[in-house]
Coordinates of C-alpha atoms and ligand atoms in Angstrom, one line a residue:
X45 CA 19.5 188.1 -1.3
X46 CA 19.2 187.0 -4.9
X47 CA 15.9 184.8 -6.1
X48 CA 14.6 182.7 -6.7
X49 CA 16.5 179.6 -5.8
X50 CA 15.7 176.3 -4.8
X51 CA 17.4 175.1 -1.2
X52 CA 19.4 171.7 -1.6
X53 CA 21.6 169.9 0.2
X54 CA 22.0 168.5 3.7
X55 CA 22.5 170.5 7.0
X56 CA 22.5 170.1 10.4
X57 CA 20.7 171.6 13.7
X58 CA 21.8 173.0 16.3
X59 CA 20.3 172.4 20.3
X60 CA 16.9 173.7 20.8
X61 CA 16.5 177.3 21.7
X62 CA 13.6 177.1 23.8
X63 CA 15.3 173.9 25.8
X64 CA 18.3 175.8 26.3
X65 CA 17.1 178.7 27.9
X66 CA 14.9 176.5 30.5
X67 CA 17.3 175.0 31.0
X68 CA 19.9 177.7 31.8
X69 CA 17.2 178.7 34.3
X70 CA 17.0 175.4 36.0
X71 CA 20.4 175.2 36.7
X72 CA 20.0 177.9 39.2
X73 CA 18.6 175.6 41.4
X74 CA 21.6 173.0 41.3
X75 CA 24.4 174.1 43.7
X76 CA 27.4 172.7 42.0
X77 CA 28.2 173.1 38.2
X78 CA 25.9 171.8 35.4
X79 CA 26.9 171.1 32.1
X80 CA 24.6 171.1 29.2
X81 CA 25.8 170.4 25.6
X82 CA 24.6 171.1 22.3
X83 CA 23.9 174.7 23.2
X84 CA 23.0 176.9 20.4
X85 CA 25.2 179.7 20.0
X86 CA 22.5 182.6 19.6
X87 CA 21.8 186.0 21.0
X88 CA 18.7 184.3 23.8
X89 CA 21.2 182.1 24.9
X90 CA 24.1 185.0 25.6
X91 CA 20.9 187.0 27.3
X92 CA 20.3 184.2 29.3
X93 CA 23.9 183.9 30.2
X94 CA 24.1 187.5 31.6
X95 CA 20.9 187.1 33.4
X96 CA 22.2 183.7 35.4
X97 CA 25.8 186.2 35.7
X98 CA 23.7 189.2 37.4
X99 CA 22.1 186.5 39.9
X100 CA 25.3 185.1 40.9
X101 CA 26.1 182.2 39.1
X102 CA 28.7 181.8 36.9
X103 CA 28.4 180.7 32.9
X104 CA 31.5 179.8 30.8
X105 CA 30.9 179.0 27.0
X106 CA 33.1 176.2 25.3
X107 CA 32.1 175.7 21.7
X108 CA 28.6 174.4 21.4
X109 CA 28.9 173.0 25.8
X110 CA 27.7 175.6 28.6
X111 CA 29.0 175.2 32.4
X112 CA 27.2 176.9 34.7
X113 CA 27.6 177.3 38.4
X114 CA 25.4 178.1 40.8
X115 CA 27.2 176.9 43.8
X116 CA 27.6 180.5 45.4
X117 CA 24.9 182.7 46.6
X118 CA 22.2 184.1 44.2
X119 CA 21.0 186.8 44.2
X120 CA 17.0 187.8 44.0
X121 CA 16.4 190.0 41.6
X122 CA 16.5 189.6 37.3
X123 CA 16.4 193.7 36.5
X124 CA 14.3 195.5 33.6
X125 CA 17.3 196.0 31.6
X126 CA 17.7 192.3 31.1
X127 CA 14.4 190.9 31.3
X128 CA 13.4 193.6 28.5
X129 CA 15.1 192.0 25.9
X130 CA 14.3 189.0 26.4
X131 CA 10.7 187.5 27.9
X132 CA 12.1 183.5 28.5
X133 CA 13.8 185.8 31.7
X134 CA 10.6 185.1 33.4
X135 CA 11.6 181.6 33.6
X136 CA 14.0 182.2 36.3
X137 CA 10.7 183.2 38.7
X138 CA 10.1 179.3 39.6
X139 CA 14.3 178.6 40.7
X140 CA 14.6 181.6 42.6
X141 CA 12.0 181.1 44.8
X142 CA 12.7 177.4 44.8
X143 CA 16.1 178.4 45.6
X144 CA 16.3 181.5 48.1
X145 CA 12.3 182.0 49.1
X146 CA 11.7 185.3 47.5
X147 CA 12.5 186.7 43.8
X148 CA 11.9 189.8 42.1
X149 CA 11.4 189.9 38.1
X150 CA 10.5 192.5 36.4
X151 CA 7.4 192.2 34.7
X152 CA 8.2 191.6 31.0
X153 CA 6.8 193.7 28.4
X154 CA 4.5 193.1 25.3
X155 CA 6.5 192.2 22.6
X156 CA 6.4 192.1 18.4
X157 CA 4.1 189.1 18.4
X158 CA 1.2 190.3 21.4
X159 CA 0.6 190.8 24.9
X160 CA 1.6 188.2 26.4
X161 CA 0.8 188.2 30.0
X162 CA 2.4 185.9 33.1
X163 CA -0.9 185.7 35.2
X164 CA -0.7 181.8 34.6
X165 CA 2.9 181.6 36.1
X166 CA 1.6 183.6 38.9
X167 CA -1.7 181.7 39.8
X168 CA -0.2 178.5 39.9
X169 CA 2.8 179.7 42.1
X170 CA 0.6 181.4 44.6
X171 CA -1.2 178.1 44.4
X172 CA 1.9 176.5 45.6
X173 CA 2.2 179.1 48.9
X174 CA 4.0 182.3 47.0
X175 CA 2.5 185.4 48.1
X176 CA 3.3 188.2 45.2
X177 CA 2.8 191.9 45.5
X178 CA 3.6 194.0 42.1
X179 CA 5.5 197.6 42.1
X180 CA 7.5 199.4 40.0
X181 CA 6.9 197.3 37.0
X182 CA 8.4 194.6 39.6
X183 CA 7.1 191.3 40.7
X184 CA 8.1 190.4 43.9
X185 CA 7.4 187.1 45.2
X186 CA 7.6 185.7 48.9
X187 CA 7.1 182.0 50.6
X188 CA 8.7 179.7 53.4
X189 CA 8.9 176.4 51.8
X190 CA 6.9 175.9 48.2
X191 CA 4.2 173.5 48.8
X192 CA 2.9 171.3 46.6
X193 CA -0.5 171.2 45.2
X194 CA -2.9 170.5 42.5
X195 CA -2.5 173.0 39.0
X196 CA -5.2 173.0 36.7
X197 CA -4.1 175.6 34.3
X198 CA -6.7 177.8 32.1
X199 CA -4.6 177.1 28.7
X200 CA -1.6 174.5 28.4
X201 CA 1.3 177.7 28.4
X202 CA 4.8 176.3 28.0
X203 CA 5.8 179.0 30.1
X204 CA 3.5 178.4 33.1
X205 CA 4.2 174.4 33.1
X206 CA 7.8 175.2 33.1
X207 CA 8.1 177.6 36.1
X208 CA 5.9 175.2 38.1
X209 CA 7.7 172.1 37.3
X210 CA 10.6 173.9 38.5
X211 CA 9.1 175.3 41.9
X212 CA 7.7 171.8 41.9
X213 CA 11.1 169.6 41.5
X214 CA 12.3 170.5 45.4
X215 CA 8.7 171.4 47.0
X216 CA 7.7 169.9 50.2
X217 CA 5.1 167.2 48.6
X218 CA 3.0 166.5 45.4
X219 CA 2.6 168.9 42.8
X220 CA 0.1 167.7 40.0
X221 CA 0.1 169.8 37.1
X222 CA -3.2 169.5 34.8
X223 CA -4.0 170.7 31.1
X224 CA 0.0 170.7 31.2
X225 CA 1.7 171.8 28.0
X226 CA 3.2 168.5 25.6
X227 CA 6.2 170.4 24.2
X228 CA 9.3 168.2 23.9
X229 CA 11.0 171.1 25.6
X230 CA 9.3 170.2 28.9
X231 CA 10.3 166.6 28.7
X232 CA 14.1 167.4 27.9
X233 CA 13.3 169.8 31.4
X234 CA 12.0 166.7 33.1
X235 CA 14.6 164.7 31.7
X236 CA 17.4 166.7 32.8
X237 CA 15.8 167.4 36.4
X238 CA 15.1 163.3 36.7
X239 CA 18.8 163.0 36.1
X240 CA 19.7 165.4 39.2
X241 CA 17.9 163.2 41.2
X242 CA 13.9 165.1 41.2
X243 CA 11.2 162.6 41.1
X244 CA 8.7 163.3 37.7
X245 CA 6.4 161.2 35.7
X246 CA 4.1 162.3 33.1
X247 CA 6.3 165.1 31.4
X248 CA 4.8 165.5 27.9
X249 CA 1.5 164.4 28.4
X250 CA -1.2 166.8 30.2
X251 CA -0.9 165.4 33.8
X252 CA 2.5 165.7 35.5
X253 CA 3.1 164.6 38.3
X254 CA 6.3 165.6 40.6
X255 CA 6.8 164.3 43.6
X256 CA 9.6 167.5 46.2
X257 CA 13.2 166.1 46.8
X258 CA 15.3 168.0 49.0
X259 CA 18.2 168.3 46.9
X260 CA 19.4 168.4 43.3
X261 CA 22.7 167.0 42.3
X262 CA 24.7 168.2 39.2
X263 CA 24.6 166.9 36.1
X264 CA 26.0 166.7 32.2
X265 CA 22.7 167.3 29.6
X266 CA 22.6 167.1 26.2
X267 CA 20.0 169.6 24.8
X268 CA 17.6 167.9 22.3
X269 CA 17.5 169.2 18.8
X270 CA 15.4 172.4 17.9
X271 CA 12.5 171.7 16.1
X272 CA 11.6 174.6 14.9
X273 CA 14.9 175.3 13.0
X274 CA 14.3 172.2 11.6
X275 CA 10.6 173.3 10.6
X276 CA 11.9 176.0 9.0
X277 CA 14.1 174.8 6.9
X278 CA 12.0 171.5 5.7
X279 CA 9.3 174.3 4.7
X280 CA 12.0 176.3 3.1
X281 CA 13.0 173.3 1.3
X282 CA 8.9 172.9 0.0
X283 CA 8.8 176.9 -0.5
X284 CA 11.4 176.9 -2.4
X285 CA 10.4 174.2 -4.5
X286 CA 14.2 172.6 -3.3
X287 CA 15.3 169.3 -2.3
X288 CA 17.1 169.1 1.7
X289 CA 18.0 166.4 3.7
X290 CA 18.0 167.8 7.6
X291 CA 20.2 165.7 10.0
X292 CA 20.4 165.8 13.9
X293 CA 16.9 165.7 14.9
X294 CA 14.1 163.7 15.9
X295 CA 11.1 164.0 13.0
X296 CA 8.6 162.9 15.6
X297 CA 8.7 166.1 17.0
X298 CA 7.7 167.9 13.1
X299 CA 5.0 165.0 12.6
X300 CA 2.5 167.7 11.9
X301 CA 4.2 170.2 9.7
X302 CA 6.2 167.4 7.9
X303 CA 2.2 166.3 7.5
X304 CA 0.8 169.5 6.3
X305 CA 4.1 169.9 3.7
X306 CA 2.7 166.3 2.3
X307 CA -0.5 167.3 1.9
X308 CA 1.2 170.3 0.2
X309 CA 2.6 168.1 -2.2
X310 CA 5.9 167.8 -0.8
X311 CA 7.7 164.0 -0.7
X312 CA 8.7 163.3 3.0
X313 CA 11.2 160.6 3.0
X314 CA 11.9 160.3 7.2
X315 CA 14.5 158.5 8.9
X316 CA 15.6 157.8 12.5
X317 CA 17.5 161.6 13.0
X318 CA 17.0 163.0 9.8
X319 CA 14.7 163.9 7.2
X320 CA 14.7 165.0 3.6
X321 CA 11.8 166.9 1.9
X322 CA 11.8 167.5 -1.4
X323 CA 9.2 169.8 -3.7
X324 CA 9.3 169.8 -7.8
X325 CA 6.2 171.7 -8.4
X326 CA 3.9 174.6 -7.1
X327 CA 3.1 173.7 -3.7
X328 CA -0.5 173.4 -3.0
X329 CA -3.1 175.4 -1.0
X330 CA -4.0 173.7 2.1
X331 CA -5.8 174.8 5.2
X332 CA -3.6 175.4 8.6
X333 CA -4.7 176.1 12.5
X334 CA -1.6 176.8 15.1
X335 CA -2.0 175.0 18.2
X336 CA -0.5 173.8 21.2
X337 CA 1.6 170.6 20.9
X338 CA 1.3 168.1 19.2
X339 CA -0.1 170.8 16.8
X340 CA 0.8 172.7 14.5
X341 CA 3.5 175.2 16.1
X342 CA 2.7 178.7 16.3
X343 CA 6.8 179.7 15.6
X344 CA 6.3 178.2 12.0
X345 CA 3.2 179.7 11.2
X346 CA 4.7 182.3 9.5
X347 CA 7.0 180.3 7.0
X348 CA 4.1 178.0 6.1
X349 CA 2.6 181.7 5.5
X350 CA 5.3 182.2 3.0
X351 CA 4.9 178.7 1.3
X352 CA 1.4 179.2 1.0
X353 CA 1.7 182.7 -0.6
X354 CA 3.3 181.1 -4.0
X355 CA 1.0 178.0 -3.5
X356 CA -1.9 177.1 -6.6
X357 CA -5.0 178.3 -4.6
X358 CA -6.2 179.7 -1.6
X359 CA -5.2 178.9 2.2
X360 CA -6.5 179.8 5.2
X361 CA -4.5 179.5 8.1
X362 CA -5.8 180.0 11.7
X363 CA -3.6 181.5 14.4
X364 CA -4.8 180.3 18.2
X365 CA -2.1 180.6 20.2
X366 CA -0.7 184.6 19.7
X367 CA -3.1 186.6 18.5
X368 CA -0.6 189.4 16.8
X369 CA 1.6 186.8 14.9
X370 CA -0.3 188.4 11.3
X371 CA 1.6 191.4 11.7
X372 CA 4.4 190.3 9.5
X373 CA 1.8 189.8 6.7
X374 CA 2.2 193.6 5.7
X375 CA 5.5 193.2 5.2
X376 CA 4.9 189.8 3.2
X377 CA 2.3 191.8 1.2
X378 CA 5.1 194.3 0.1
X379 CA 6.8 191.1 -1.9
X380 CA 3.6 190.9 -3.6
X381 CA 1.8 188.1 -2.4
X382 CA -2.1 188.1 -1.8
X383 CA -3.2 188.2 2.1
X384 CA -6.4 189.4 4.0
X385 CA -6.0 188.9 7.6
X386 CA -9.2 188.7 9.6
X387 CA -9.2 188.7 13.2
X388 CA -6.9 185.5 14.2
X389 CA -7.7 183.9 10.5
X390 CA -5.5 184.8 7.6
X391 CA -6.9 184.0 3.8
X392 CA -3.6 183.7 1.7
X393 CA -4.4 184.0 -2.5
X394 CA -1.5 182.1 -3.4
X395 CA 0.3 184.1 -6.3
X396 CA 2.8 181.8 -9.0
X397 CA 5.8 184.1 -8.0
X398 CA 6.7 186.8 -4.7
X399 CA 8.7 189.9 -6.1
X400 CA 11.6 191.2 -4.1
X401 CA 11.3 194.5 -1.8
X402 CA 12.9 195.5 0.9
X403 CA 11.4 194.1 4.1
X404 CA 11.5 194.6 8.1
X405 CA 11.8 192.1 10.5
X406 CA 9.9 192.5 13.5
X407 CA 10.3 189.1 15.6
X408 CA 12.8 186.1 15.0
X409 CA 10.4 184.0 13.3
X410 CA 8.9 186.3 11.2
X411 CA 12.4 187.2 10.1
X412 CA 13.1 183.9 8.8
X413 CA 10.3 183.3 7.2
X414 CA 11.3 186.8 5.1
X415 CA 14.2 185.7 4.6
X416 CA 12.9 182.5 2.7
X417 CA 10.5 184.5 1.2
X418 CA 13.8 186.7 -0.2
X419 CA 15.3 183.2 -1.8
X420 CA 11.8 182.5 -3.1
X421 CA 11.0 185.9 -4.8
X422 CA 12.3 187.2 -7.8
X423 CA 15.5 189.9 -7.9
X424 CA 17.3 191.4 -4.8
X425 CA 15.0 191.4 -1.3
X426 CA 16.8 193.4 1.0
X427 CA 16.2 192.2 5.0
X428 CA 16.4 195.1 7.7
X429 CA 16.4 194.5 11.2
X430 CA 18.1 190.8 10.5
X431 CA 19.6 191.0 13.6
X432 CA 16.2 189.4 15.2
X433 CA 17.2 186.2 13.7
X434 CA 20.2 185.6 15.5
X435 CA 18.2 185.5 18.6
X436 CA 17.1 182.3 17.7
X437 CA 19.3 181.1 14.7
X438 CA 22.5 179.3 14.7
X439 CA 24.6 180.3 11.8
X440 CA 20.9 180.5 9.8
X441 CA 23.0 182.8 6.8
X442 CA 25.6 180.2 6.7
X443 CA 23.2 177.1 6.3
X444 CA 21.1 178.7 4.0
X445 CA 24.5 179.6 1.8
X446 CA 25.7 176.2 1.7
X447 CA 22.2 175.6 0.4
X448 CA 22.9 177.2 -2.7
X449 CA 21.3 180.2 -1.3
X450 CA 22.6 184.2 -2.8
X451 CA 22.5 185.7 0.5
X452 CA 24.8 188.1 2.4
X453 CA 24.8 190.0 5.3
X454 CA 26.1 194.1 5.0
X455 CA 26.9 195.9 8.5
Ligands
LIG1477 C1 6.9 179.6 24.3 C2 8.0 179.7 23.3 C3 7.5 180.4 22.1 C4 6.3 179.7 21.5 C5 5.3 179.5 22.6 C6 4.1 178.7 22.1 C7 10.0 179.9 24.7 C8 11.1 180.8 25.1 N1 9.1 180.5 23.9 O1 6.5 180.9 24.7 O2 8.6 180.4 21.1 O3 5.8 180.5 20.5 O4 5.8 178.9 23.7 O5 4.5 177.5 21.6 O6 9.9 178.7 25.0 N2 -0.6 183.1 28.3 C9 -1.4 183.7 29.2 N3 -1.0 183.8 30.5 C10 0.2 183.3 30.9 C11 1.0 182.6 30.0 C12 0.6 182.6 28.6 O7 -2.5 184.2 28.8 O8 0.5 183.4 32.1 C13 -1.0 183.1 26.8 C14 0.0 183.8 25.9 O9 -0.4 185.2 25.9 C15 -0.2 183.2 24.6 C16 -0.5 181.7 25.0 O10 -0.9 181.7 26.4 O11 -1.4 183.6 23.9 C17 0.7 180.8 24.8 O12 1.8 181.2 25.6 P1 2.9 180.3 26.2 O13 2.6 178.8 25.8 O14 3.1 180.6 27.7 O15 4.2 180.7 25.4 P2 5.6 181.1 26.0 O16 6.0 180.2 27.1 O17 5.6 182.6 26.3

C-alpha cells in the first residue's frame, strides 16, 4: 500500500467475530436448526463451520445468514487438525458434554500472541461433575448429568465464562458464575440461549446466574456488531489523521477507546448506531492499560500501538491480559517508529512520520494494525502473511479502499 493517506468516508460492520463463533458452538446443543444472521464472512467462521460438520451437524451459508443443524447425532470428538488452526474450537467443550456426556478436544496449542492455557475451562467444568483425563495431546471429558454449582473463576476469561454458561444452560440446577467476564459477546450468548427457552440473569455483569432447563428450542439470532472492527477502524480514522463515520454498531461497547482517541485529540461525535471520529492534527501521547471489559480491549492494543507511534510525545501502554501481544513491535520498529518493550509495558517515542518496509503479520490483529500503519507511513509497505487478517476481517481491503486507501492485494 501507498502512504500516507488519511481514511474518510462512511462504512459499515459486519457481525462480531467472537459472537459468531460462540455462537456456532452453542448451536450444538439445540436439536433442530438455528439460524443466526449477520454472520461475518471470515476464515474463523468457515473453521468453525467444518468443526460443527466433523461433529455431525450440518452448516449451510446464505449471504451474511448461517443455518445450522444439529438435530442428528453428534459426534464426540473436535480433532487436532481442526482445533490447531483455530483455538475458539475449545468452545465446543461445554455443548458436547452438555449434549452427549463425554467430549474429546484436542488441547489447543500456544499461538502468535502467548500461551494460553484452558485450565479455567477445565476447573470450572470438573466443578460442575466432569471428570477429565488428558492423553495424546487429547482432553477427554466424562459426566452423567452436569450439575450445577457455584464458579468463582481466578481471572474473568471470556473463554471460561462461555463454556460454563453453556454446560450451565441445560444442567440439573443452579450454576452461579463469579468474577464472570462483562464482554458483550457473553450477553449476545445469554441473549440468544434466553430466546431458546434457558433461564439466565446477570449476563454481562460479574455474577451470572443460570438456572438448568431440560430442553432448548431453536431459534433465529441476529449477531451483534463487532466491536473490535469498529475499534479498528475509529483508530485508523485518528492514526491516520482522517475523518470516518462507522455505521451498524453500538458505540457503548467502544466507550473506552472512543475515550482514549479523545483524550488523543480526536473529535468523537456518537450517535445511536454509528459514530464518526475525526483527527486534523498529530494525535497526542496518552498513557494505555488493556484490560478486561469494560476496559480497554486487548485486540486493539496494537492499533492504538500504531497511533501512538506517530503521536507528539511519549506513551506507555500496559498489556494485562496476553502477555506476548509486544511481539509485533519489531516488526512496527522496522517502519521506523520508536518502541522499548519492557516486560508487559511498552514505552512508545512517538516519531512525526512511520516509513514504509516490508512487514510480517503474525496474528490477525496485529495484521491490521500493520496494515494501518502501511496507509499511515510514507512510500510502498508491503504486508506478508495478510492472510491472518481474513480470519477476522470482513472485506477489511475493500473498506479500507473505499476509504481512499492505495491498497491491493497480489497472490
Ligand atoms: C477471547 C477472544 C480474544 C480476546 C480475549 C480477551 C475469542 C474467540 N477470542 O479469547 O479475541 O483477545 O478473549 O478479550 O472470543 N487464561 C488462563 N486460563 C484459562 C483461560 C484463560 O490462564 O483457562 C488466561 C489467558 O492465557 C489470557 C487471559 O486469561 O492471558 C485471557 O484469556 P481469555 O479471556 O480466556 O481469552 P480467550 O477467550 O482465549
Amino acid at each position: 500500500m501507498h502512504g500516507p493517506r488519511p481514511l474518510e468516508g462512511t462504512v459499515g460492520m459486519a457481525g462480531a467475530k467472537n459472537s459468531a463463533l460462540k455462537l456456532m458452538a452453542a448451536s450444538l446443543m439445540v436439536p433442530g436448526e438455528v439460524v443466526l444472521e449477520r454472520a461475518p464472512q471470515i476464515t474463523d467462521v468457515d473453521l468453525m463451520a467444518d468443526v460443527l460438520r466433523r461433529l455431525g451437524a450440518g452448516v449451510e451459508r446464505d449471504g451474511d445468514v448461517l443455518t445450522i443443524d444439529s438435530s442428528g447425532e453428534l459426534l464426540e470428538e473436535a480433532p487436532y487438525e481442526l482445533v490447531r488452526k483455530m483455538r475458539a474450537s475449545i468452545q465446543v467443550l461445554g455443548p458436547l458434554l452438555a449434549r452427549l456426556g463425554r467430549a474429546r478436544v484436542s488441547m489447543p496449542g500456544g499461538d502468535a500472541i502467548g500461551s494460553r492455557p484452558i485450565d479455567l475451562h477445565l476447573d470450572g467444568l470438573e466443578r460442575m461433575g466432569v471428570k477429565f483425563s488428558s492423553q495424546h495431546g487429547y482432553v477427554e471429558g466424562v459426566v452423567d448429568r452436569l450439575k450445577g454449582t457455584r464458579v468463582l473463576l481466578e481471572f474473568p476469561s471470556v473463554g471460561a465464562t462461555e463454556n460454563l454458561l453453556m454446560a450451565a444452560v441445560t444442567a440439573e440446577g443452579t450454576t452461579v458464575i463469579e468474577n464472570a467476564a462483562r464482554e458483550p459477546e457473553i450477553q449476545d450468548l445469554a441473549a440468544f440461549f434466553q430466546a431458546c427457552g434457558a433461564r439466565i440473569s446477570g449476563a454481562g455483569t460479574p455474577t451470572i446466574e443460570i438456572e438448568g432447563v431440560d430442553g432448548l428450542s431453536p431459534t433465529r439470532h441476529r449477531i451483534i456488531s463487532d466491536r473490535i472492527e469498529a475499534g479498528t477502524f475509529a483508530i485508523g480514522a485518528a492514526a491516520s489523521r482522517g475523518d470516518v463515520t462507522i455505521e451498524g454498531i453500538e458505540p457503548l461497547h467502544i466507550e473506552l477507546p472512543l475515550q482514549k482517541l479523545e483524550e488523543a485529540g480526536a473529535e468523537v461525535t456518537r450517535s445511536d448506531s454509528s459514530v464518526r471520529v475525526r483527527m486534523s492534527a498529530r494525535p497526542r501521547s496518552i498513557d494505555l492499560v488493556t484490560l478486561p471489559y469494560p476496559g480497554f480491549p486487548t485486540d486493539l492494543q496494537p492499533m492504538m500501538m500504531v497511533m501512538l507511534a506517530q503521536a507528539g510525545g511519549s506513551s506507555i501502554l500496559t498489556e494485562n491480559v496476553f502477555e506476548s501481544r509486544f511481539l509485533f513491535v519489531d516488526e512496527l520498529n522496522r517502519m521506523g517508529s520508536h518502541i522499548r518493550v519492557e516486560g508487559h509495558h511498552a514505552v512508545i517515542r512517538g516519531v512525526e512520520r512511520l516509513s514504509s518496509a516490508p512487514v510480517q503479520v503474525p496474528d490477525i490483529r496485529a495484521g491490521a494494525a500493520l496494515v494501518l500503519g502501511g496507509i499511515c507511513a510514507e512510500g510502498v509497505t508491503e504486508v506478508y502473511d495478510s492472510g491472518h487478517i481474513d480470519r477476522g476481517y470482513e472485506d477489511f481491503v475493500e473498506k479500507l479502499q473505499a476509504l481512499g486507501a492505495d491498497i491491493e492485494v497480489r497472490a
